[in-house]
Amino acid sequence: MKLLEPRKEPLASAAAAAAKAPCKWAMKKKLVGGDAGYVLEDVPHLTDYMPELPTYPNPLQDNPAYSVVKQYFVNTDDTVTQKIVVRKNSARGTHFRRAGPRQRVYFQPDDVNAAIVTCGGLCPGLNTVIRELVCGLYDMYGVTSVVGIEGGYKGFYSRNTVTLTPKSVNDIHKRGGTILGTSRGGHDTAKIVDSLQDRGINQVYIIGGDGTQQGASVIYEEVRRRGLKCAVVGVPKTIDNDIAVIDKSFGFDTAVEEAQRAINAAHVEAESAENGIGVVKLMGRNSGFIAMYATLASRDVDCCLIPESPFYLEGKGGLLEFVEKRLKDSGHMVIVVAEGAGQDLIAQSMNFVDTQDQDHFKKKTNFPITLKYIDPTYMIRAVRSNASDNVYCTLLAHSALHGAMAGYSGFTVAPVNGRHAYIPFYRITEKQNKVVITDRMWARVLCSTNQPCFLSHEDVENMKHDDDERHHLHNTQLLDGSPAKCSPNCNGSAGAE
Ligand SMILES: Nc1ncnc2c1ncn2[C@@H]1O[C@H](COP(=O)(O)OP(=O)(O)O)[C@@H](O)[C@H]1O
Ligand SMILES: O=P(O)(O)OC[C@H]1O[C@](O)(COP(=O)(O)O)[C@@H](O)[C@@H]1O
Ligand SMILES: [Mg+2]
């Protein structure tokens, strides 16, 4: 395999490209430079536009549960590195502010009026995040006013609020969905901020995916424009695990686990029939992470199809040829298809998956098959979250409310390389995370299924080149105007290995 030549001047060209096409966020970025190429992509703080705000001692220091903690509070200078793999001469690169409780807070418990809203599609763990926000605010900070907004963003101006107490949310983590309800579709930012003002809400926790976080970012801008003391905090949610920068989204583990049940059923059905094919359709309109991880976890899958990896049906090296070969070799097979995979092909030419058209396959291959199609799409996201997601959701909720109490606003919270961090909205909304099919993880899938990659050598080389270009263009501008240096081994894609 051809190795790529080391790039000669990636940093200079990246800086020049950025200068030519300044991103719409350039003015809003809060970047701080340090030694050896260190960059902090900081999040806004209420004091950015309300410099005189008073502070108070953090009530956590009097909490008996925390009395044994060696260091109660996160050092104000602590940051979390975005890139964990470095070389001897690497620039230190991008960092985010470390999440956690601060020594001084900007809200007194009695003054806090918090609101929680869930938006977008469902995801296991939504109720756990709600529960832990409520209990955390009550138990750690002595807050006693928390309301839920029903029905997503629109609920701010079309519904009454519901009072949330530790008692009312006590068991909700054992249920799927969201007790608050959710919605897609548009919303009116001005009306939402009017509602925050009218109700005296000064901390708002917004749980949702990329669309929701973009909405939260605009809400934050409006809150700031009006000069309100209101912390706007995003908690990222996506069943597809397609949010950039963060390690993993909550509910993803649960979804992959639930998908195993469908794959097992498909395997049993396929094994029991002559030339049995079990097809499982999983969520993932744009990103194939659920299909990829469910395939790797199962070991019963013969072929995994995801939106990021193009494939073709007929002819040499096509899917049908592979299916025929695998059936001849082992008498049955399991195919996992992410819903966005080969959309054009499936719609236009085959109806292989959607109509269970067994005659079609027979016509094409002269080969009798028994096809069983399982569609657990909504089942994998409607379940309650598993133990590991419950713990994850608890930490997310705690990190979120520590940030709000400490006066940060206009940020989202998530683990980056295992440590929770406060991330500016633009970093998680500017780009969707996708499976990189030139990374080792996808190779692991191909190895485990032994399926062809359905790509020519030339396609693979072109993709590698495109990835390389993208990674080196991922640069940024410091507050003093100088370009922050992207390190020579910047891999640019969160979660990639
Ligand atoms: N680009 C956007 N800018 C501002 N708000 C948005 C944007 N996209 C979606 N929203 C708001 O966020 C809500 C949820 O978005 P949606 O894309 O449906 O789900 P998700 O947050 O899971 O991606 C929508 O109801 C809409 O009001
Ligand atoms: O039917 P709905 O509610 O639009 O949801 C389906 C879609 O939402 C997704 O699950 C992604 O949503 P999130 O990333 O916001 O969780 C897609 O995979 C799927 O196509
Ligand atoms: Mg979305």
GROMACS .gro file of N, CA and C and ligand atoms in nm, residues 120-121 184 208-212 237-238 240 242 286 432, ligand 3:
model
   43
  120GLY      N    1  -3.548   1.737   1.991
  120GLY     CA    2  -3.498   1.645   1.888
  120GLY      C    3  -3.548   1.503   1.911
  121GLY      N    4  -3.476   1.405   1.853
  121GLY     CA    5  -3.518   1.265   1.863
  121GLY      C    6  -3.492   1.207   2.001
  184ARG      N    7  -3.942   1.806   1.711
  184ARG     CA    8  -3.854   1.858   1.604
  184ARG      C    9  -3.928   1.974   1.540
  208GLY      N   10  -3.014   1.802   2.376
  208GLY     CA   11  -3.054   1.771   2.239
  208GLY      C   12  -2.935   1.757   2.146
  209GLY      N   13  -2.965   1.721   2.021
  209GLY     CA   14  -2.860   1.692   1.923
  209GLY      C   15  -2.804   1.816   1.856
  210ASP      N   16  -2.748   1.797   1.739
  210ASP     CA   17  -2.680   1.907   1.671
  210ASP      C   18  -2.774   2.024   1.643
  211GLY      N   19  -2.896   1.992   1.598
  211GLY     CA   20  -2.994   2.098   1.571
  211GLY      C   21  -3.026   2.175   1.699
  212THR      N   22  -3.047   2.101   1.805
  212THR     CA   23  -3.080   2.163   1.935
  212THR      C   24  -2.966   2.252   1.982
  237LYS      N   25  -2.693   1.536   2.287
  237LYS     CA   26  -2.763   1.406   2.278
  237LYS      C   27  -2.767   1.363   2.132
  238THR      N   28  -2.726   1.246   2.102
  238THR     CA   29  -2.750   1.190   1.969
  238THR      C   30  -2.738   1.039   1.977
  240ASP      N   31  -2.705   0.860   1.728
  240ASP     CA   32  -2.613   0.819   1.622
  240ASP      C   33  -2.466   0.836   1.657
  242ASP      N   34  -2.295   1.103   1.647
  242ASP     CA   35  -2.232   1.178   1.537
  242ASP      C   36  -2.196   1.321   1.576
  286ASN      N   37  -2.708   0.953   0.852
  286ASN     CA   38  -2.584   1.009   0.795
  286ASN      C   39  -2.457   0.945   0.847
  432GLN      N   40  -2.036   1.739   1.148
  432GLN     CA   41  -2.095   1.616   1.202
  432GLN      C   42  -1.989   1.507   1.203
  500MG      MG   43  -2.982   1.613   1.441
   0.00000   0.00000   0.00000
